[in-house]
């Protein structure tokens, strides 16, 4: 068969010199290379660090340099399916009008599982790197060389990739994303998180959050780090006093970042100066020093504590915010907070008659299972799943002796069954308000008098008090401690 087309599916983050020689040989007297660029809607993730438009630019430059005729088609990521090959072929037809068949197309693919999907459809397979007795390094292996700082990647990569990577500063981007200890393979914090639930929660709480911080916002450059689906920035966008301000959202989770872009595309924001970035602030500076007037963070710093190196990571985060804050600027942080005396031992009484009381299960307890447990049994399950080990001693069937911080970590998390495995990876009570005061002062901020620990009485009255009670070791009832904090941290004008 004389092929008219060579279908070349793959992520194509990096192109190699071997690919250039191989494709020239395979294309023969003028076959068109159809590049099916998979995960085209992904960027800034460990699996997909390079955005599609940069990959496309490198492919086009590669094609000119090698004399190959190419067509580049983006293939958006979808749930795993045995119909991947059919979906790719249909996408190509819709995008280009090309109806590739086994009679006129050879598929170039070195991944056996993917090659098999096309082989089942009757396509002949050219196995690229796998076709050689001594296979050369695959593109992803070369990209990993780059991520490790091994400059020999340049000897294996095609000049088209090197050129695009250098012009658009992608070398540092790739290294940062692949080596990031917090961002997961798919661009989120955990693999178990249901982001639909989070989008709904962010939207429902946005007005309350904005009302709590609006009076402290300084016009100018306003940055919401961990902006979720952009709901708070939507409210900032409606403020007449902020029409001349830049509104900037930074979000680490790909799913939420894409929701922000979707809102912007749909015209949700009236301000022309609204921007979104998918970044991990801990991975490096995003903004120039002294360039941001207001930084907002909501329910974020406990995640930095939980997924990073505890206090060291939070302090580094605070230091970076201080550096990018303009003199007279402000960082407003609203988050959960531990009690003032987290290591104090208390008696915690939990009801057993509001659910089942089985032994704990290992592995991945389902939402339905956790919801079926009594409050007392849920403590046992929480202790088994919590990423921050703690101990307690049973006093009787319903009462345990436990440190106050561990008690509040459980009580403020016990109803988060939609994302149980995700939530048990996070600690709410790692820092008290006194800890926060010391940390912010260390990096140079001064605390506005509005800063204070807060008790969420709705949570206490509706979630905690109906099923639990707190007492000292002598049995004297204790009030419920603070659950949140509002920190209004200002950079001095002369700082």
Short mmCIF file of C-alpha atoms in Angstrom, two decimals:
data_model
loop_
_atom_site.label_atom_id
_atom_site.label_comp_id
_atom_site.label_asym_id
_atom_site.label_seq_id
_atom_site.Cartn_x
_atom_site.Cartn_y
_atom_site.Cartn_z
CA UNK A 1 0.00 0.00 0.00
CA UNK A 2 1.18 3.50 -0.86
CA UNK A 3 -0.07 5.64 2.01
CA UNK A 4 -1.51 9.06 1.29
CA UNK A 5 -1.63 9.88 5.00
CA UNK A 6 0.35 9.10 8.12
CA UNK A 7 -1.78 9.45 11.25
CA UNK A 8 0.49 10.35 14.15
CA UNK A 9 -1.48 10.43 17.45
CA UNK A 10 0.22 11.58 20.65
CA UNK A 11 0.64 14.42 23.12
CA UNK A 12 3.62 15.80 21.15
CA UNK A 13 5.00 18.03 23.90
CA UNK A 14 8.47 17.57 22.47
CA UNK A 15 9.60 16.61 18.98
CA UNK A 16 12.83 14.70 18.36
CA UNK A 17 15.47 14.51 15.66
CA UNK A 18 14.68 10.79 15.33
CA UNK A 19 11.03 11.60 14.55
CA UNK A 20 12.15 13.91 11.74
CA UNK A 21 14.22 11.19 10.07
CA UNK A 22 11.59 8.50 10.65
CA UNK A 23 8.65 10.54 9.35
CA UNK A 24 10.55 11.64 6.23
CA UNK A 25 11.22 8.00 5.45
CA UNK A 26 7.66 6.94 6.25
CA UNK A 27 6.03 9.74 4.23
CA UNK A 28 7.96 8.69 1.13
CA UNK A 29 6.85 10.64 -1.93
CA UNK A 30 4.60 13.12 -0.22
CA UNK A 31 2.18 11.56 2.25
CA UNK A 32 0.54 14.08 4.56
CA UNK A 33 1.30 13.73 8.28
CA UNK A 34 -1.90 14.11 10.31
CA UNK A 35 -0.84 15.07 13.84
CA UNK A 36 -3.61 14.15 16.29
CA UNK A 37 -2.51 16.15 19.35
CA UNK A 38 -4.16 14.50 22.34
CA UNK A 39 -4.93 16.20 25.67
CA UNK A 40 -5.14 19.40 23.66
CA UNK A 41 -7.29 21.05 26.33
CA UNK A 42 -4.71 20.40 29.07
CA UNK A 43 -1.74 22.50 30.13
CA UNK A 44 0.28 23.15 33.28
CA UNK A 45 -0.13 19.57 34.51
CA UNK A 46 2.55 16.94 35.05
CA UNK A 47 1.19 14.85 32.17
CA UNK A 48 0.65 17.86 29.94
CA UNK A 49 2.95 20.74 30.81
CA UNK A 50 2.91 22.46 27.41
CA UNK A 51 -0.25 24.16 26.07
CA UNK A 52 -1.66 22.98 22.76
CA UNK A 53 -0.98 26.19 20.83
CA UNK A 54 2.74 25.94 21.62
CA UNK A 55 2.78 22.27 20.62
CA UNK A 56 1.07 23.20 17.35
CA UNK A 57 3.59 25.98 16.72
CA UNK A 58 6.49 23.54 17.16
CA UNK A 59 4.86 20.99 14.83
CA UNK A 60 4.34 23.58 12.10
CA UNK A 61 7.96 24.75 12.43
CA UNK A 62 9.09 21.10 12.44
CA UNK A 63 7.11 20.49 9.23
CA UNK A 64 8.68 23.44 7.42
CA UNK A 65 12.15 22.41 8.56
CA UNK A 66 11.74 18.80 7.43
CA UNK A 67 9.81 19.49 4.23
CA UNK A 68 6.84 17.45 5.47
CA UNK A 69 3.27 18.35 4.62
CA UNK A 70 1.30 18.36 7.87
CA UNK A 71 -2.19 18.82 9.23
CA UNK A 72 -2.52 19.44 12.98
CA UNK A 73 -5.74 18.51 14.81
CA UNK A 74 -6.46 19.08 18.53
CA UNK A 75 -7.99 16.08 20.31
CA UNK A 76 -9.60 17.05 23.61
CA UNK A 77 -9.17 14.78 26.59
CA UNK A 78 -12.07 12.49 27.46
CA UNK A 79 -12.78 9.67 29.87
CA UNK A 80 -10.83 6.48 29.09
CA UNK A 81 -12.58 4.51 26.36
CA UNK A 82 -11.89 1.57 24.07
CA UNK A 83 -13.34 3.76 21.29
CA UNK A 84 -10.42 6.22 21.53
CA UNK A 85 -9.29 5.47 17.96
CA UNK A 86 -12.79 5.95 16.53
CA UNK A 87 -13.24 9.21 18.47
CA UNK A 88 -9.92 10.51 17.17
CA UNK A 89 -10.77 9.62 13.56
CA UNK A 90 -14.18 11.30 13.82
CA UNK A 91 -12.62 14.41 15.34
CA UNK A 92 -10.17 14.60 12.45
CA UNK A 93 -13.02 14.30 9.95
CA UNK A 94 -15.01 17.08 11.62
CA UNK A 95 -11.99 19.38 11.90
CA UNK A 96 -10.47 18.82 8.45
CA UNK A 97 -12.89 16.92 6.23
CA UNK A 98 -10.36 14.09 5.93
CA UNK A 99 -11.88 10.61 6.16
CA UNK A 100 -8.87 8.46 7.00
CA UNK A 101 -9.23 4.75 6.20
CA UNK A 102 -6.97 1.67 6.36
CA UNK A 103 -6.75 1.85 2.56
CA UNK A 104 -4.92 5.17 2.48
CA UNK A 105 -3.50 5.69 5.99
CA UNK A 106 -0.76 4.19 8.11
CA UNK A 107 -0.79 4.92 11.85
CA UNK A 108 2.54 5.88 13.42
CA UNK A 109 2.44 4.90 17.07
CA UNK A 110 4.96 3.39 19.48
CA UNK A 111 2.53 2.86 22.38
CA UNK A 112 1.30 -0.77 22.13
CA UNK A 113 -2.06 -0.15 23.85
CA UNK A 114 -2.93 2.71 21.50
CA UNK A 115 -1.56 0.99 18.41
CA UNK A 116 -3.79 -2.00 19.14
CA UNK A 117 -6.92 0.17 19.01
CA UNK A 118 -6.09 1.21 15.43
CA UNK A 119 -4.93 -2.27 14.47
CA UNK A 120 -8.35 -3.64 15.42
CA UNK A 121 -9.86 -1.18 12.92
CA UNK A 122 -7.61 -2.57 10.18
CA UNK A 123 -4.98 0.20 10.05
CA UNK A 124 -1.37 -0.79 9.35
CA UNK A 125 0.95 0.29 12.15
CA UNK A 126 4.38 1.92 11.94
CA UNK A 127 5.92 1.56 15.39
CA UNK A 128 8.24 4.61 15.33
CA UNK A 129 10.80 4.23 18.18
CA UNK A 130 9.65 0.67 18.86
CA UNK A 131 10.55 -0.30 15.28
CA UNK A 132 14.28 -0.10 15.99
CA UNK A 133 16.33 -2.95 17.46
CA UNK A 134 17.83 -0.41 19.84
CA UNK A 135 14.95 2.02 20.40
CA UNK A 136 15.94 5.68 20.70
CA UNK A 137 14.60 7.71 23.60
CA UNK A 138 10.95 8.60 23.27
CA UNK A 139 9.92 12.25 23.38
CA UNK A 140 8.62 12.01 26.95
CA UNK A 141 11.94 10.60 28.14
CA UNK A 142 13.71 13.54 26.51
CA UNK A 143 11.28 15.93 28.23
CA UNK A 144 12.13 14.30 31.57
CA UNK A 145 15.81 14.95 30.84
CA UNK A 146 14.91 18.59 30.44
CA UNK A 147 12.94 18.56 33.72
CA UNK A 148 15.99 17.19 35.56
CA UNK A 149 18.23 19.95 34.23
CA UNK A 150 20.09 17.56 31.92
CA UNK A 151 21.12 19.77 28.98
CA UNK A 152 21.68 16.73 26.73
CA UNK A 153 17.96 16.98 25.94
CA UNK A 154 18.98 19.54 23.31
CA UNK A 155 21.01 16.91 21.46
CA UNK A 156 17.91 14.71 21.05
CA UNK A 157 15.17 17.32 20.59
CA UNK A 158 14.42 18.71 17.16
CA UNK A 159 15.50 22.35 16.58
CA UNK A 160 11.82 23.29 16.12
CA UNK A 161 11.04 22.31 19.72
CA UNK A 162 14.18 23.97 21.04
CA UNK A 163 13.29 27.20 19.24
CA UNK A 164 9.70 27.31 20.53
CA UNK A 165 10.72 26.35 24.05
CA UNK A 166 13.33 29.11 24.15
CA UNK A 167 11.21 31.84 22.57
CA UNK A 168 8.28 31.21 24.91
CA UNK A 169 10.37 30.38 28.00
CA UNK A 170 8.90 26.89 28.20
CA UNK A 171 12.06 25.28 29.58
CA UNK A 172 11.47 26.81 33.00
CA UNK A 173 7.73 26.17 32.78
CA UNK A 174 8.20 22.47 32.06
CA UNK A 175 10.72 22.07 34.86
CA UNK A 176 8.49 23.89 37.35
CA UNK A 177 5.34 21.94 36.50
CA UNK A 178 6.87 18.46 36.29
CA UNK A 179 8.86 18.91 39.50
CA UNK A 180 6.06 20.61 41.43
CA UNK A 181 5.44 18.66 44.67
CA UNK A 182 1.85 19.91 44.97
CA UNK A 183 0.32 19.83 41.49
CA UNK A 184 -0.86 16.33 40.56
CA UNK A 185 -0.68 14.58 37.20
CA UNK A 186 -3.95 16.15 36.11
CA UNK A 187 -3.35 19.61 37.54
CA UNK A 188 -5.15 19.33 40.87
CA UNK A 189 -4.31 18.76 44.49
CA UNK A 190 -5.79 15.28 44.80
CA UNK A 191 -7.12 12.64 42.46
CA UNK A 192 -10.25 12.08 44.55
CA UNK A 193 -11.72 15.57 44.56
CA UNK A 194 -15.14 16.16 42.98
CA UNK A 195 -14.69 19.62 41.48
CA UNK A 196 -18.37 19.94 40.57
CA UNK A 197 -19.12 20.03 44.28
CA UNK A 198 -16.45 22.67 44.81
CA UNK A 199 -17.76 24.91 42.02
CA UNK A 200 -21.22 24.81 43.59
CA UNK A 201 -19.80 25.54 47.05
CA UNK A 202 -17.67 28.46 45.83
CA UNK A 203 -20.64 30.01 44.03
CA UNK A 204 -22.95 29.66 47.03
CA UNK A 205 -20.43 31.23 49.41
CA UNK A 206 -19.10 34.00 47.16
CA UNK A 207 -21.40 36.79 48.33
CA UNK A 208 -20.70 36.04 52.01
CA UNK A 209 -16.95 36.01 51.37
CA UNK A 210 -16.99 39.24 49.38
CA UNK A 211 -19.12 41.01 51.96
CA UNK A 212 -16.61 40.05 54.67
CA UNK A 213 -13.57 41.46 52.86
CA UNK A 214 -14.84 44.20 50.53
CA UNK A 215 -14.06 47.05 52.93
CA UNK A 216 -10.37 46.06 53.10
CA UNK A 217 -9.77 45.85 49.33
CA UNK A 218 -7.38 48.44 47.90
CA UNK A 219 -8.07 49.41 44.24
CA UNK A 220 -5.40 48.76 41.65
CA UNK A 221 -4.08 45.27 40.99
CA UNK A 222 -6.37 42.84 42.82
CA UNK A 223 -5.30 39.20 42.89
CA UNK A 224 -7.43 36.29 44.12
CA UNK A 225 -5.10 33.33 44.72
CA UNK A 226 -6.97 30.03 44.75
CA UNK A 227 -9.83 31.80 42.99
CA UNK A 228 -11.80 28.59 42.41
CA UNK A 229 -14.34 29.22 39.68
CA UNK A 230 -13.84 33.01 39.83
CA UNK A 231 -17.00 33.70 41.80
CA UNK A 232 -15.50 36.35 44.11
CA UNK A 233 -13.93 38.15 41.18
CA UNK A 234 -17.36 38.23 39.54
CA UNK A 235 -18.58 40.27 42.51
CA UNK A 236 -15.49 42.50 42.45
CA UNK A 237 -16.23 43.08 38.76
CA UNK A 238 -19.60 44.62 39.70
CA UNK A 239 -18.09 47.20 42.06
CA UNK A 240 -18.10 50.69 40.44
CA UNK A 241 -15.11 51.72 42.59
CA UNK A 242 -13.04 48.90 41.06
CA UNK A 243 -13.82 49.49 37.38
CA UNK A 244 -10.30 50.78 36.76
CA UNK A 245 -8.66 47.92 38.65
CA UNK A 246 -7.05 44.80 37.19
CA UNK A 247 -8.79 41.66 38.45
CA UNK A 248 -6.50 38.63 38.40
CA UNK A 249 -7.37 35.07 39.37
CA UNK A 250 -4.76 32.39 40.10
CA UNK A 251 -5.92 28.77 40.38
CA UNK A 252 -3.89 25.58 40.66
CA UNK A 253 -6.66 23.09 39.77
CA UNK A 254 -7.12 22.62 36.04
CA UNK A 255 -10.85 21.92 36.30
CA UNK A 256 -11.51 25.19 38.14
CA UNK A 257 -9.13 27.21 35.97
CA UNK A 258 -10.98 26.05 32.87
CA UNK A 259 -14.26 27.10 34.45
CA UNK A 260 -12.80 30.60 34.93
CA UNK A 261 -11.79 30.78 31.27
CA UNK A 262 -15.24 29.58 30.25
CA UNK A 263 -16.87 32.38 32.24
CA UNK A 264 -14.60 34.94 30.65
CA UNK A 265 -15.34 33.58 27.17
CA UNK A 266 -19.07 33.83 27.90
CA UNK A 267 -18.80 37.53 28.76
CA UNK A 268 -19.52 37.16 32.48
CA UNK A 269 -16.98 39.90 33.32
CA UNK A 270 -17.57 43.49 32.24
CA UNK A 271 -14.09 44.70 33.16
CA UNK A 272 -11.74 44.24 30.21
CA UNK A 273 -8.79 43.78 32.56
CA UNK A 274 -9.66 40.33 33.95
CA UNK A 275 -6.96 37.68 33.72
CA UNK A 276 -6.57 34.09 34.90
CA UNK A 277 -3.44 32.02 35.45
CA UNK A 278 -3.06 28.33 36.28
CA UNK A 279 -0.13 28.45 38.65
CA UNK A 280 1.19 27.21 41.98
CA UNK A 281 2.47 30.31 43.77
CA UNK A 282 4.87 28.14 45.79
CA UNK A 283 6.54 27.11 42.55
CA UNK A 284 7.89 30.60 41.93
CA UNK A 285 6.99 34.25 41.76
CA UNK A 286 4.11 35.16 39.46
CA UNK A 287 4.03 38.90 40.01
CA UNK A 288 6.77 41.50 40.15
CA UNK A 289 7.88 42.77 43.53
CA UNK A 290 5.70 45.53 45.03
CA UNK A 291 3.23 45.28 42.13
CA UNK A 292 -0.02 44.03 43.76
CA UNK A 293 -2.33 46.26 45.80
CA UNK A 294 -4.67 43.59 47.17
CA UNK A 295 -4.23 39.85 47.51
CA UNK A 296 -7.24 37.75 48.50
CA UNK A 297 -7.11 34.15 49.70
CA UNK A 298 -10.11 32.12 50.80
CA UNK A 299 -9.85 28.62 52.27
CA UNK A 300 -6.42 28.23 50.72
CA UNK A 301 -3.69 28.44 53.33
CA UNK A 302 -4.77 25.27 55.14
CA UNK A 303 -4.21 23.43 51.83
CA UNK A 304 -0.69 24.84 51.57
CA UNK A 305 -0.09 23.66 55.13
CA UNK A 306 -1.56 20.23 54.40
CA UNK A 307 0.06 19.44 51.04
CA UNK A 308 3.34 21.26 51.63
CA UNK A 309 5.85 21.31 54.45
CA UNK A 310 3.49 22.61 57.12
CA UNK A 311 4.64 25.91 58.65
CA UNK A 312 7.64 26.23 56.32
CA UNK A 313 5.39 26.17 53.24
CA UNK A 314 2.87 28.63 54.69
CA UNK A 315 5.68 30.97 55.69
CA UNK A 316 7.18 30.78 52.20
CA UNK A 317 3.76 31.53 50.73
CA UNK A 318 3.36 34.53 53.06
CA UNK A 319 6.85 35.73 52.15
CA UNK A 320 6.05 35.62 48.43
CA UNK A 321 2.85 37.57 48.97
CA UNK A 322 4.72 40.16 51.02
CA UNK A 323 7.26 40.53 48.22
CA UNK A 324 4.64 41.14 45.53
CA UNK A 325 2.54 43.47 47.74
CA UNK A 326 2.97 47.17 47.07
CA UNK A 327 3.79 49.44 50.04
CA UNK A 328 0.47 50.21 51.70
CA UNK A 329 -1.07 47.15 50.05
CA UNK A 330 -2.96 44.41 51.83
CA UNK A 331 -3.33 40.65 51.99
CA UNK A 332 -6.75 39.52 53.21
CA UNK A 333 -6.77 35.88 54.26
CA UNK A 334 -9.97 34.10 55.30
CA UNK A 335 -9.56 30.47 56.29
CA UNK A 336 -10.12 27.84 58.92
CA UNK A 337 -8.15 28.16 62.13
CA UNK A 338 -7.16 25.98 65.05
CA UNK A 339 -8.07 26.69 68.70
CA UNK A 340 -5.71 28.75 70.85
CA UNK A 341 -4.66 25.71 72.91
CA UNK A 342 -4.76 22.81 70.42
CA UNK A 343 -2.84 20.35 72.64
CA UNK A 344 -5.12 20.73 75.65
CA UNK A 345 -6.73 17.39 76.50
CA UNK A 346 -10.52 17.48 76.68
CA UNK A 347 -13.47 15.13 76.98
CA UNK A 348 -15.43 14.89 73.75
CA UNK A 349 -18.82 13.23 73.88
CA UNK A 350 -20.24 12.00 70.55
CA UNK A 351 -23.64 10.45 69.95
CA UNK A 352 -23.85 6.84 68.77
CA UNK A 353 -27.57 6.71 68.02
CA UNK A 354 -27.55 8.72 64.78
CA UNK A 355 -26.15 5.93 62.63
CA UNK A 356 -24.42 2.57 62.45
CA UNK A 357 -21.47 1.64 64.65
CA UNK A 358 -19.41 -0.94 62.73
CA UNK A 359 -15.66 -1.42 62.84
CA UNK A 360 -13.63 0.90 60.62
CA UNK A 361 -12.92 -0.10 57.04
CA UNK A 362 -9.63 0.25 55.19
CA UNK A 363 -9.14 1.41 51.64
CA UNK A 364 -11.60 3.89 50.17
CA UNK A 365 -14.84 4.20 52.15
CA UNK A 366 -17.71 5.32 49.96
CA UNK A 367 -19.81 8.42 50.53
CA UNK A 368 -22.81 6.24 51.37
CA UNK A 369 -20.80 4.25 53.90
CA UNK A 370 -19.46 7.30 55.72
CA UNK A 371 -22.92 8.86 55.81
CA UNK A 372 -24.32 5.68 57.36
CA UNK A 373 -22.02 5.96 60.39
CA UNK A 374 -22.92 7.44 63.73
CA UNK A 375 -20.95 10.50 64.82
CA UNK A 376 -18.95 8.36 67.26
CA UNK A 377 -18.18 5.72 64.61
CA UNK A 378 -17.29 8.44 62.14
CA UNK A 379 -14.52 9.59 64.51
CA UNK A 380 -12.98 6.12 64.30
CA UNK A 381 -13.13 6.20 60.50
CA UNK A 382 -11.72 9.72 60.42
CA UNK A 383 -8.80 8.69 62.62
CA UNK A 384 -8.07 5.79 60.25
CA UNK A 385 -8.14 7.97 57.12
CA UNK A 386 -6.71 11.27 58.41
CA UNK A 387 -3.30 12.13 56.99
CA UNK A 388 -2.25 13.74 60.28
CA UNK A 389 -2.20 10.90 62.85
CA UNK A 390 -3.70 11.54 66.27
CA UNK A 391 -4.71 9.35 69.17
CA UNK A 392 -7.56 9.32 71.65
CA UNK A 393 -8.71 7.11 74.49
CA UNK A 394 -12.24 5.86 75.01
CA UNK A 395 -13.68 6.85 78.38
CA UNK A 396 -17.04 5.19 77.78
CA UNK A 397 -19.20 4.27 74.78
CA UNK A 398 -19.71 7.89 73.76
CA UNK A 399 -16.87 9.85 75.38
CA UNK A 400 -13.21 10.05 74.37
CA UNK A 401 -10.20 11.82 75.81
CA UNK A 402 -8.59 13.75 72.98
CA UNK A 403 -6.55 16.86 72.22
CA UNK A 404 -8.72 19.88 71.42
CA UNK A 405 -7.08 20.50 68.02
CA UNK A 406 -7.72 16.92 66.88
CA UNK A 407 -11.30 17.11 68.18
CA UNK A 408 -11.98 20.26 66.14
CA UNK A 409 -10.30 18.83 63.05
CA UNK A 410 -12.81 15.98 63.19
CA UNK A 411 -15.86 18.04 64.13
CA UNK A 412 -15.32 20.59 61.37
CA UNK A 413 -14.79 17.86 58.76
CA UNK A 414 -17.14 15.04 59.71
CA UNK A 415 -19.93 16.16 57.36
CA UNK A 416 -17.73 16.51 54.26
CA UNK A 417 -18.73 13.14 52.86
CA UNK A 418 -18.81 14.18 49.18
CA UNK A 419 -15.00 14.43 49.17
CA UNK A 420 -14.13 12.35 52.22
CA UNK A 421 -10.80 11.00 50.96
CA UNK A 422 -9.77 14.45 49.77
CA UNK A 423 -10.82 16.20 52.96
CA UNK A 424 -9.01 13.73 55.20
CA UNK A 425 -5.77 14.74 53.50
CA UNK A 426 -6.16 18.28 54.84
CA UNK A 427 -5.70 19.68 58.35
CA UNK A 428 -7.88 22.60 59.41
CA UNK A 429 -6.33 23.18 62.82
CA UNK A 430 -2.63 23.30 62.02
CA UNK A 431 -2.26 26.97 62.95
CA UNK A 432 -3.95 28.98 65.69
CA UNK A 433 -4.58 32.71 65.45
CA UNK A 434 -1.53 33.31 67.65
CA UNK A 435 0.53 31.20 65.24
CA UNK A 436 -0.73 33.29 62.33
CA UNK A 437 0.10 36.53 64.08
CA UNK A 438 3.68 35.40 64.67
CA UNK A 439 4.12 34.11 61.13
CA UNK A 440 2.79 37.24 59.40
CA UNK A 441 4.88 39.49 61.58
CA UNK A 442 8.00 37.45 60.79
CA UNK A 443 7.73 38.12 57.05
CA UNK A 444 7.12 41.86 57.48
CA UNK A 445 3.37 42.39 57.58
CA UNK A 446 1.53 44.36 60.25
CA UNK A 447 -1.88 43.11 61.33
CA UNK A 448 -4.85 45.43 60.99
CA UNK A 449 -6.99 45.60 64.16
CA UNK A 450 -9.80 43.99 62.13
CA UNK A 451 -7.84 40.72 62.20
CA UNK A 452 -9.40 38.23 64.59
CA UNK A 453 -10.22 34.59 65.27
CA UNK A 454 -13.86 33.79 64.50
CA UNK A 455 -16.25 31.09 65.56
CA UNK A 456 -18.71 30.00 62.90
CA UNK A 457 -21.80 29.75 65.06
CA UNK A 458 -23.89 28.31 62.23
CA UNK A 459 -21.51 25.35 62.00
CA UNK A 460 -21.50 24.98 65.78
CA UNK A 461 -25.28 25.25 66.17
CA UNK A 462 -26.21 23.09 63.18
CA UNK A 463 -23.37 20.62 62.72
CA UNK A 464 -21.51 20.20 65.98
CA UNK A 465 -23.61 20.94 69.08
CA UNK A 466 -26.54 18.63 68.13
CA UNK A 467 -24.27 15.55 68.17
CA UNK A 468 -21.33 16.50 70.39
CA UNK A 469 -20.38 18.18 73.66
CA UNK A 470 -17.06 19.37 75.03
CA UNK A 471 -15.77 19.35 78.60
CA UNK A 472 -12.56 19.70 80.56
CA UNK A 473 -10.99 16.65 82.15
CA UNK A 474 -12.85 17.52 85.37
CA UNK A 475 -16.17 17.36 83.52
CA UNK A 476 -16.77 21.13 83.41
CA UNK A 477 -18.50 22.07 80.12
CA UNK A 478 -16.31 24.08 77.74
CA UNK A 479 -17.37 26.61 75.09
CA UNK A 480 -16.68 25.72 71.49
CA UNK A 481 -13.44 27.37 70.31
CA UNK A 482 -12.85 29.54 67.25
CA UNK A 483 -13.07 27.77 63.89
CA UNK A 484 -11.91 30.45 61.40
CA UNK A 485 -9.80 33.54 61.11
CA UNK A 486 -9.83 36.80 59.20
CA UNK A 487 -6.31 38.18 58.80
CA UNK A 488 -5.93 41.65 57.28
CA UNK A 489 -2.18 41.93 56.79
CA UNK A 490 -0.75 45.21 55.51
CA UNK A 491 2.65 45.99 54.08
CA UNK A 492 3.88 49.20 55.71
CA UNK A 493 4.22 52.23 53.43
CA UNK A 494 7.90 52.35 54.29
CA UNK A 495 8.33 48.56 54.09
#
